[in-house]
Coordinates of C-alpha atoms in Angstrom, one line a residue:
Chain A
M1 CA -14.4 14.6 -3.5
N2 CA -12.4 11.5 -4.5
K3 CA -11.1 9.8 -1.4
A4 CA -8.0 7.6 -1.3
V5 CA -7.3 4.4 0.6
G6 CA -4.8 5.3 3.3
V7 CA -1.8 3.2 4.3
L8 CA -0.4 3.9 7.8
A9 CA 3.2 4.8 7.1
L10 CA 4.8 5.2 10.5
Q11 CA 7.1 2.1 9.9
G12 CA 6.9 -1.1 8.0
A13 CA 6.0 -2.4 4.5
Y14 CA 3.6 0.4 3.6
Q15 CA 5.0 1.0 0.1
K16 CA 4.2 -2.6 -1.0
H17 CA 0.5 -2.0 -0.1
I18 CA 0.5 1.3 -2.1
D19 CA 2.0 -0.7 -5.1
I20 CA -0.8 -3.3 -4.8
L21 CA -3.5 -0.6 -4.7
G22 CA -1.8 1.0 -7.7
A23 CA -2.0 -2.3 -9.6
L24 CA -5.8 -2.3 -8.8
N25 CA -6.1 1.3 -10.1
I26 CA -7.1 2.6 -6.6
A27 CA -5.9 5.9 -5.3
A28 CA -3.7 5.4 -2.3
Q29 CA -1.9 7.8 0.1
T30 CA 0.5 7.5 3.1
V31 CA -0.9 8.3 6.5
R32 CA 1.4 9.8 9.2
T33 CA -0.9 12.3 10.8
S34 CA -4.6 12.5 11.8
H35 CA -5.0 15.2 9.2
E36 CA -3.9 12.8 6.4
L37 CA -6.2 10.1 7.9
A38 CA -9.2 12.5 7.6
S39 CA -8.9 12.5 3.8
C40 CA -9.1 8.7 3.5
C41 CA -12.0 6.4 2.8
A42 CA -10.4 3.3 4.3
L43 CA -7.1 2.4 6.1
I44 CA -4.5 -0.4 5.8
I45 CA -2.3 -1.0 8.8
P46 CA 0.7 -2.7 7.3
G47 CA 3.2 -5.2 8.6
G48 CA 6.3 -4.0 10.5
E49 CA 7.2 -4.4 14.1
S50 CA 4.0 -4.4 16.3
T51 CA 5.7 -2.9 19.4
T52 CA 7.2 -0.2 17.2
I53 CA 4.0 0.6 15.3
S54 CA 1.9 0.6 18.6
L55 CA 4.4 3.0 20.2
L56 CA 4.5 5.2 17.1
I57 CA 0.6 5.3 16.9
Q58 CA 0.7 6.7 20.5
K59 CA 3.6 9.1 19.9
N60 CA 2.1 10.5 16.8
S61 CA -1.4 11.0 18.5
L62 CA -3.1 8.6 16.1
Y63 CA -4.7 6.1 18.6
D64 CA -8.0 7.9 19.1
P65 CA -8.3 9.2 15.5
I66 CA -7.9 5.6 14.1
K67 CA -10.4 4.2 16.6
I68 CA -13.0 6.9 15.6
F69 CA -12.2 6.4 11.9
A70 CA -12.8 2.7 12.2
E71 CA -16.3 3.2 13.5
N72 CA -17.5 4.0 10.0
H73 CA -14.6 3.2 7.7
P74 CA -13.0 -0.1 6.7
V75 CA -9.7 -1.1 8.2
M76 CA -7.4 -3.9 7.2
G77 CA -4.5 -5.0 9.4
V78 CA -1.7 -7.2 8.2
C79 CA 0.7 -9.1 10.5
A80 CA 1.7 -6.3 13.0
G81 CA -1.4 -4.6 11.7
M82 CA -3.5 -7.7 12.7
I83 CA -2.1 -7.4 16.2
M84 CA -3.2 -3.8 16.3
M85 CA -6.8 -4.8 15.2
A86 CA -7.2 -7.2 18.2
T87 CA -9.0 -6.5 21.5
E88 CA -6.3 -8.3 23.5
V89 CA -2.6 -9.0 23.0
D90 CA -0.3 -11.4 24.9
D91 CA 2.3 -8.6 25.4
D92 CA 1.7 -5.4 27.3
R93 CA 4.2 -3.5 25.1
V94 CA 1.4 -3.4 22.5
T95 CA -1.8 -1.4 23.1
P96 CA -4.2 -2.7 20.5
L97 CA -6.9 -0.7 18.8
G98 CA -9.6 -3.2 19.7
L99 CA -11.4 -3.1 16.4
M100 CA -12.1 -6.9 16.2
P101 CA -12.8 -9.3 19.2
F102 CA -9.9 -11.7 19.3
K103 CA -6.6 -12.1 21.1
A104 CA -3.4 -11.8 19.2
L105 CA -0.3 -13.9 20.1
R106 CA 2.8 -12.0 19.1
N107 CA 5.6 -13.7 17.2
H108 CA 3.7 -17.0 17.5
Y109 CA 6.2 -19.1 15.4
G110 CA 9.4 -17.7 16.9
A111 CA 12.5 -16.0 15.4
Q112 CA 13.1 -15.4 11.7
V113 CA 14.6 -18.8 11.0
H114 CA 11.1 -20.2 11.6
S115 CA 9.4 -17.9 9.1
F116 CA 7.7 -19.9 6.3
T117 CA 5.5 -19.9 3.2
T118 CA 2.5 -22.1 2.6
D119 CA -0.4 -22.3 0.2
I120 CA -3.8 -21.5 1.8
T121 CA -7.3 -21.7 0.4
M122 CA -9.7 -18.8 1.0
D123 CA -13.5 -19.1 1.4
F124 CA -14.1 -16.2 -1.0
D125 CA -11.8 -17.4 -3.7
S126 CA -12.7 -19.6 -6.8
K127 CA -12.8 -23.3 -6.1
G128 CA -9.5 -25.1 -6.3
Q129 CA -7.5 -21.8 -6.1
T130 CA -4.7 -21.3 -3.5
F131 CA -2.9 -18.3 -2.3
P132 CA 0.9 -18.3 -1.6
A133 CA 0.9 -17.0 2.0
I134 CA 4.2 -15.6 3.4
F135 CA 4.4 -15.7 7.2
I136 CA 7.2 -13.5 8.7
R137 CA 7.6 -13.6 12.5
A138 CA 3.9 -13.9 12.2
P139 CA 1.2 -13.6 15.0
G140 CA -1.2 -16.3 16.0
V141 CA -4.8 -15.8 17.2
D142 CA -6.8 -17.1 20.1
K143 CA -10.3 -16.5 21.6
V144 CA -11.8 -15.5 18.3
S145 CA -15.3 -14.3 19.0
S146 CA -18.3 -15.9 17.2
E147 CA -18.9 -12.4 15.7
V148 CA -15.7 -12.8 13.7
Q149 CA -15.7 -14.8 10.4
V150 CA -12.6 -17.0 9.7
L151 CA -12.0 -16.8 5.9
A152 CA -8.8 -18.9 5.7
R153 CA -6.9 -21.3 7.9
N154 CA -3.3 -22.6 7.8
V155 CA -3.6 -26.4 7.9
N156 CA 0.0 -27.0 7.0
K157 CA 1.8 -29.5 9.3
N158 CA -1.4 -30.6 11.1
R159 CA -2.0 -27.0 12.2
N160 CA -5.5 -25.5 12.1
E161 CA -5.0 -21.8 12.6
A162 CA -7.1 -18.9 11.6
V163 CA -5.1 -16.7 9.3
I164 CA -7.7 -14.3 7.8
L165 CA -10.4 -12.8 10.0
K166 CA -13.3 -10.6 9.0
K167 CA -15.8 -8.6 10.9
G168 CA -18.1 -6.2 9.0
Q169 CA -15.8 -4.1 6.8
H170 CA -12.7 -4.9 8.8
M171 CA -10.2 -7.6 8.0
A172 CA -7.1 -9.0 9.8
L173 CA -4.4 -11.2 8.2
S174 CA -1.4 -12.9 9.8
F175 CA 0.5 -13.2 6.6
H176 CA 1.7 -10.8 3.8
P177 CA -0.3 -10.6 0.6
E178 CA 1.5 -7.4 -0.3
L179 CA 4.8 -9.2 -0.8
T180 CA 3.4 -11.6 -3.4
G181 CA 2.1 -8.9 -5.8
D182 CA -1.2 -11.0 -5.8
T183 CA -4.2 -8.6 -5.7
R184 CA -6.9 -11.0 -4.8
I185 CA -7.1 -10.3 -1.0
H186 CA -6.9 -6.5 -1.4
N187 CA -9.5 -6.7 -4.2
Y188 CA -11.9 -8.7 -2.0
W189 CA -11.6 -6.3 0.9
L190 CA -12.1 -3.3 -1.4
N191 CA -15.2 -4.9 -3.0
N192 CA -16.8 -5.1 0.5
F193 CA -17.5 -1.4 0.5
K194 CA -18.5 1.0 -2.1
Q195 CA -17.1 4.4 -1.1
V196 CA -13.8 3.7 -2.9
T197 CA -13.2 5.7 -6.0
P198 CA -11.1 4.4 -8.8
H199 CA -8.4 6.8 -9.7
A200 CA -6.5 7.0 -13.0
S201 CA -3.5 8.9 -11.8
I202 CA -1.9 6.9 -9.0
K203 CA 0.7 8.5 -6.9
Chain B
M1 CA 13.0 -24.7 -11.6
N2 CA 14.0 -27.8 -9.6
N3 CA 12.9 -28.3 -6.0
L4 CA 16.1 -27.2 -4.4
T5 CA 16.3 -23.9 -6.3
D6 CA 12.6 -23.4 -5.5
K7 CA 13.3 -23.8 -1.8
K8 CA 16.3 -21.4 -1.9
Q9 CA 14.2 -18.8 -3.8
N10 CA 11.5 -19.3 -1.2
K11 CA 13.8 -18.7 1.7
F12 CA 15.2 -15.6 0.0
S13 CA 11.7 -14.1 -0.4
I14 CA 11.0 -14.7 3.2
N15 CA 14.2 -13.0 4.3
V16 CA 13.8 -10.1 1.9
G17 CA 10.2 -9.9 3.4
L18 CA 11.7 -9.3 6.9
A19 CA 13.8 -6.6 5.5
E20 CA 10.6 -5.1 4.0
M21 CA 9.1 -5.0 7.5
L22 CA 12.0 -3.0 8.9
K23 CA 11.5 -0.2 6.3
G24 CA 10.8 3.3 7.5
G25 CA 12.4 2.5 10.8
A26 CA 15.6 3.0 12.8
I27 CA 17.9 0.1 13.8
M28 CA 20.0 0.9 16.8
D29 CA 23.4 -0.4 18.0
V30 CA 23.1 -1.5 21.7
T31 CA 25.8 -3.1 23.9
N32 CA 23.6 -4.2 26.9
V33 CA 20.1 -4.9 28.1
E34 CA 19.6 -1.3 29.4
Q35 CA 20.5 0.2 26.1
A36 CA 18.3 -2.3 24.3
K37 CA 15.4 -1.3 26.4
I38 CA 16.0 2.4 25.7
A39 CA 16.1 1.7 22.0
E40 CA 12.9 -0.3 22.1
D41 CA 11.1 2.3 24.1
A42 CA 12.2 5.0 21.7
G43 CA 10.6 3.2 18.8
A44 CA 13.5 1.4 17.2
C45 CA 12.3 -1.3 14.8
A46 CA 15.3 -3.6 15.6
V47 CA 18.5 -3.6 17.6
M48 CA 22.0 -4.6 16.6
A49 CA 23.6 -6.4 19.6
L50 CA 27.4 -5.8 19.9
E51 CA 30.0 -5.6 22.6
R52 CA 31.5 -2.4 21.6
I53 CA 30.0 0.4 19.4
P54 CA 32.1 1.4 16.4
A55 CA 33.4 4.6 18.1
D56 CA 34.8 2.5 20.9
I57 CA 36.2 -0.1 18.5
R58 CA 38.0 2.7 16.7
R59 CA 39.3 4.1 20.0
D60 CA 40.4 0.8 21.6
G61 CA 41.9 -0.8 18.5
G62 CA 42.7 -4.6 18.6
V63 CA 40.8 -7.3 16.9
A64 CA 37.0 -6.8 16.9
R65 CA 35.1 -10.1 16.8
M66 CA 31.5 -11.5 17.1
S67 CA 30.0 -10.6 20.4
D68 CA 29.5 -13.1 23.3
P69 CA 26.4 -15.2 22.5
E70 CA 25.3 -14.9 26.1
M71 CA 25.2 -11.1 25.9
I72 CA 23.2 -11.4 22.6
Q73 CA 20.8 -13.9 24.2
A74 CA 20.2 -11.5 27.2
I75 CA 19.2 -8.8 24.7
K76 CA 17.0 -11.3 22.8
D77 CA 15.3 -12.1 26.1
T78 CA 14.7 -8.4 26.9
V79 CA 13.2 -6.9 23.7
S80 CA 10.4 -8.1 21.4
I81 CA 11.7 -6.4 18.3
P82 CA 14.2 -8.3 15.9
V83 CA 17.7 -8.7 17.2
M84 CA 20.6 -8.5 14.8
A85 CA 24.2 -9.3 15.4
K86 CA 27.5 -8.9 13.6
C87 CA 30.0 -11.4 12.3
R88 CA 33.4 -10.7 10.7
I89 CA 33.6 -10.5 6.9
G90 CA 34.2 -14.1 5.6
H91 CA 33.8 -15.7 9.1
F92 CA 31.2 -18.3 8.3
A93 CA 31.8 -20.1 11.5
E94 CA 30.7 -17.0 13.5
A95 CA 27.7 -16.8 11.2
Q96 CA 26.8 -20.5 11.9
I97 CA 26.9 -19.7 15.7
L98 CA 24.7 -16.7 15.3
Q99 CA 22.3 -18.7 13.2
A100 CA 22.2 -21.4 15.9
L101 CA 21.5 -18.7 18.4
E102 CA 18.5 -17.7 16.2
V103 CA 19.3 -14.0 15.8
D104 CA 16.9 -12.5 13.3
F105 CA 19.5 -10.9 11.0
I106 CA 23.3 -11.3 10.7
D107 CA 25.4 -8.2 9.7
E108 CA 28.5 -9.4 7.9
S109 CA 30.2 -6.2 8.9
E110 CA 33.3 -4.1 8.0
V111 CA 33.0 -2.7 11.6
L112 CA 34.6 -5.9 12.9
T113 CA 38.1 -7.0 11.8
P114 CA 37.8 -9.0 8.6
A115 CA 38.5 -12.8 8.8
D116 CA 39.0 -13.2 5.0
E117 CA 40.5 -10.6 2.7
T118 CA 39.3 -12.3 -0.5
N119 CA 35.9 -13.9 0.2
H120 CA 32.7 -13.0 1.8
I121 CA 30.4 -15.6 3.3
F122 CA 28.2 -17.6 0.9
K123 CA 25.0 -16.3 2.5
S124 CA 22.6 -18.3 0.3
D125 CA 23.6 -21.4 2.3
F126 CA 22.1 -20.0 5.5
K127 CA 18.4 -19.9 6.7
V128 CA 18.9 -16.6 8.6
P129 CA 19.0 -13.4 6.5
F130 CA 22.1 -11.3 6.1
V131 CA 22.7 -7.6 5.7
C132 CA 25.9 -6.3 4.2
G133 CA 27.5 -2.9 3.6
A134 CA 28.4 -1.4 0.2
T135 CA 30.0 1.8 -1.0
N136 CA 29.0 1.4 -4.6
L137 CA 26.8 -0.6 -6.9
G138 CA 29.2 -3.4 -7.8
E139 CA 29.9 -4.2 -4.2
A140 CA 26.1 -4.2 -3.4
L141 CA 25.4 -6.6 -6.3
R142 CA 28.2 -8.9 -5.4
R143 CA 26.8 -9.2 -1.8
I144 CA 23.3 -9.8 -3.2
G145 CA 24.7 -12.4 -5.5
E146 CA 26.1 -14.2 -2.4
G147 CA 22.6 -14.1 -0.9
A148 CA 22.3 -10.8 1.2
A149 CA 18.6 -10.0 1.8
M150 CA 19.3 -6.4 2.7
M151 CA 22.0 -3.8 1.9
R152 CA 23.2 -0.8 3.7
T153 CA 25.4 1.9 2.4
K154 CA 28.5 1.9 4.7
G155 CA 29.2 5.5 5.6
E156 CA 32.0 5.7 8.1
A157 CA 31.0 3.9 11.3
G158 CA 31.9 5.5 14.6
S159 CA 32.7 8.8 12.9
G160 CA 29.6 10.8 13.8
N161 CA 30.1 12.4 10.4
I162 CA 27.4 12.0 7.7
V163 CA 29.7 12.9 4.8
E164 CA 30.6 9.3 3.8
A165 CA 27.0 8.0 4.2
V166 CA 26.0 10.7 1.8
R167 CA 28.8 9.9 -0.6
H168 CA 28.0 6.2 -0.7
M169 CA 24.2 6.7 -1.1
R170 CA 24.7 9.2 -3.9
N171 CA 27.2 6.8 -5.6
L172 CA 24.8 4.0 -5.5
Q173 CA 21.8 6.0 -6.6
D174 CA 23.8 7.7 -9.5
E175 CA 25.1 4.3 -10.7
M176 CA 21.6 2.8 -10.6
K177 CA 20.1 5.8 -12.5
R178 CA 22.8 5.5 -15.1
L179 CA 22.0 1.8 -15.8
T180 CA 18.4 2.7 -16.6
T181 CA 19.5 4.9 -19.4
L182 CA 21.6 2.2 -21.2
G183 CA 20.8 -0.2 -24.0
K184 CA 20.7 -3.9 -23.3
E185 CA 23.8 -4.4 -25.4
Q186 CA 25.8 -2.2 -23.0
L187 CA 24.9 -4.2 -19.8
M188 CA 27.5 -6.9 -20.1
A189 CA 30.2 -4.3 -20.3
V190 CA 28.7 -2.6 -17.2
A191 CA 28.7 -6.0 -15.4
K192 CA 32.4 -6.3 -16.2
E193 CA 33.2 -2.7 -15.2
H194 CA 31.4 -3.2 -11.8
G195 CA 32.5 -6.8 -11.2
A196 CA 28.8 -7.6 -10.7
P197 CA 26.6 -10.5 -11.6
F198 CA 25.0 -10.0 -15.0
D199 CA 21.5 -11.0 -14.0
L200 CA 21.5 -8.4 -11.2
V201 CA 22.9 -5.7 -13.4
C202 CA 19.9 -6.4 -15.8
Y203 CA 17.5 -6.2 -12.8
V204 CA 18.8 -2.8 -11.8
A205 CA 18.7 -1.6 -15.4
E206 CA 15.0 -2.6 -15.6
H207 CA 13.8 -1.4 -12.2
G208 CA 16.2 1.4 -11.3
K209 CA 16.7 -0.1 -7.8
L210 CA 18.2 -3.0 -6.0
P211 CA 16.3 -6.2 -5.7
V212 CA 16.5 -6.0 -1.9
P213 CA 15.8 -3.0 0.5
N214 CA 18.6 -0.5 0.9
F215 CA 19.2 1.2 4.2
S216 CA 21.8 3.8 5.3
A217 CA 24.4 3.4 8.0
G218 CA 27.6 5.0 9.3
G219 CA 27.7 8.5 10.7
I220 CA 24.1 9.3 11.5
A221 CA 24.1 11.4 14.7
T222 CA 21.1 13.8 14.5
P223 CA 17.5 13.7 13.4
A224 CA 18.5 15.9 10.5
D225 CA 21.1 13.3 9.4
A226 CA 18.4 10.6 9.4
A227 CA 16.0 12.8 7.4
L228 CA 18.9 13.6 4.9
V229 CA 19.7 10.0 4.0
R230 CA 16.0 9.1 3.9
Q231 CA 15.4 11.9 1.4
L232 CA 18.5 10.7 -0.6
G233 CA 16.8 7.3 -1.0
A234 CA 17.6 5.2 2.2
E235 CA 14.5 3.0 3.0
A236 CA 15.5 2.9 6.7
I237 CA 18.5 3.8 8.8
F238 CA 21.1 2.2 11.1
V239 CA 22.3 4.4 14.0
G240 CA 25.4 3.2 15.9
S241 CA 27.5 5.4 18.0
G242 CA 25.3 8.5 17.4
I243 CA 22.9 7.6 20.2
F244 CA 24.8 6.2 23.0
K245 CA 27.8 8.6 22.5
S246 CA 25.4 11.5 22.9
D247 CA 24.5 13.2 26.3
D248 CA 20.8 12.2 26.1
P249 CA 20.4 8.8 24.5
A250 CA 16.7 8.3 25.2
A251 CA 15.6 11.7 23.9
R252 CA 17.9 11.5 20.9
A253 CA 16.8 8.0 20.0
A254 CA 13.1 9.0 20.1
A255 CA 13.9 12.2 18.0
I256 CA 15.8 10.1 15.4
V257 CA 12.9 7.6 15.1
K258 CA 10.4 10.4 14.6
A259 CA 12.7 12.1 12.0
T260 CA 13.0 8.8 10.2
T261 CA 9.2 8.5 9.9
H262 CA 8.5 12.1 9.0
F263 CA 11.7 12.5 6.9
D264 CA 10.0 14.9 4.4
D265 CA 8.0 17.1 6.9
P266 CA 10.2 20.0 7.9
A267 CA 7.8 21.1 10.7
V268 CA 8.2 17.8 12.5
L269 CA 12.0 17.8 11.9
L270 CA 12.2 21.3 13.5
E271 CA 10.2 20.1 16.5
V272 CA 12.3 17.0 17.1
S273 CA 15.6 18.7 16.5
S274 CA 14.9 21.3 19.1
G275 CA 16.2 21.1 22.7
L276 CA 18.4 18.1 22.4
Q277 CA 21.6 17.9 24.5
P278 CA 24.9 17.9 22.6
G279 CA 25.4 15.1 20.2
M280 CA 28.5 13.0 19.8
K281 CA 31.6 15.0 19.1
G282 CA 32.4 13.2 15.8
L283 CA 35.5 13.1 13.6
E284 CA 36.5 15.2 10.6
M285 CA 37.4 12.6 7.8
S286 CA 41.0 14.1 7.6
E287 CA 41.4 13.0 11.3
I288 CA 40.9 9.3 10.3
P289 CA 44.0 7.9 8.6
E290 CA 43.3 5.9 5.4
E291 CA 44.3 2.6 7.0
E292 CA 41.9 3.1 9.9
R293 CA 38.8 3.7 7.6
L294 CA 36.3 0.9 8.0
A295 CA 34.4 1.5 4.7
V296 CA 37.3 0.3 2.6
R297 CA 36.9 -3.2 4.1
G298 CA 34.8 -5.4 1.7
W299 CA 35.8 -6.9 -1.7

């Protein structure tokens, strides 16, 4: 059976991830119930509002199903999704899934007027290449465990902040690759596991 | 592209990006800290802080202005989700104040009394993103031309009646669909007919959608209303009077959030529609005199 990459579609920028998967010729489907999750080979938790997404994961009875799913399937969390990946969050309105050992700092840079873009370099990319990273009310990270690899940092304005984390098949990003239409990061994540089946007819 | 244009384009992408993050969610009008808390706990993805909800503005009359910044600040301090606030159409000084307050989105809104009956704010000059209302494609493209990062169809705010929201969403969708069927040589005439920027007309003709997210507002009072406008193409919803003019704001807010997420799943819609207390009474459109209709404000 061909399994699709699921995109959690409770709230947020889920359609943009489906578009990127489409551009990579990967079957994708929205996930709003545990039944839909069961037919997926991997899951993306998109950006949106982390307190909202956390609440809606609880209200839609998806908390335990996602945790169990993540034990043997890859999960990628972006922005609000990154916060959900953490073991700890600096705001008790969010109950993280605890899939990667680090602490997430919500809304690290402040209100929307402080959102920004910057070019970053990624460890897995070709030499000399940069990625246009869009940070929107983005989270920061702290207490990153030594089990977690840092694949990219924001070194803009004398900062030195981890912005892409990876542990096993899971990844967490504080910025939004789906908004650029650039497929490199999704492609790297997908190439880390083999179960994914290319699919000609993308929905 | 020169550096300045580059920077503006950059800012615009970041602001449209925030609008993308609000998709699939419900944005709720709140007038105090308690209501903001109820909205956040119900799963709202943002709140609109304002002193009087549209139904009360309609009832009280008088000039409706930007809310007291202190009241907006108190709401910002209470919730972690984005906080939006309204300024009057054309009132760029109110917008400057809201930007200095660091609200996450400004709604240049027909719900407040317009300050300028010819011009809207030149929104590209601001760092903070703007949302504006529209009843048709030309109006939407003029607002985007001025720099709006998000559109909402207007509906009739404070009416509790979905009929205008449906009319405006269908108008917009029909006009966009029509553009995709036309030849390139017809697009300048369309731009003239709609009073819309030519480059944005070309964008819609090519993509069949607006270059920014499009949400629905004005008259949503039930979970079924939310599901209806989502199925008609709204990417998220604004709920104003519908929640805090009902008998059970917390339960209704949660039900509307769930209906917005599961908009195409009738089993969930049935579940969340059941057992709610009475909704807001609402107004038949014939009860609202032409000169009191808010949707006609905007040029």
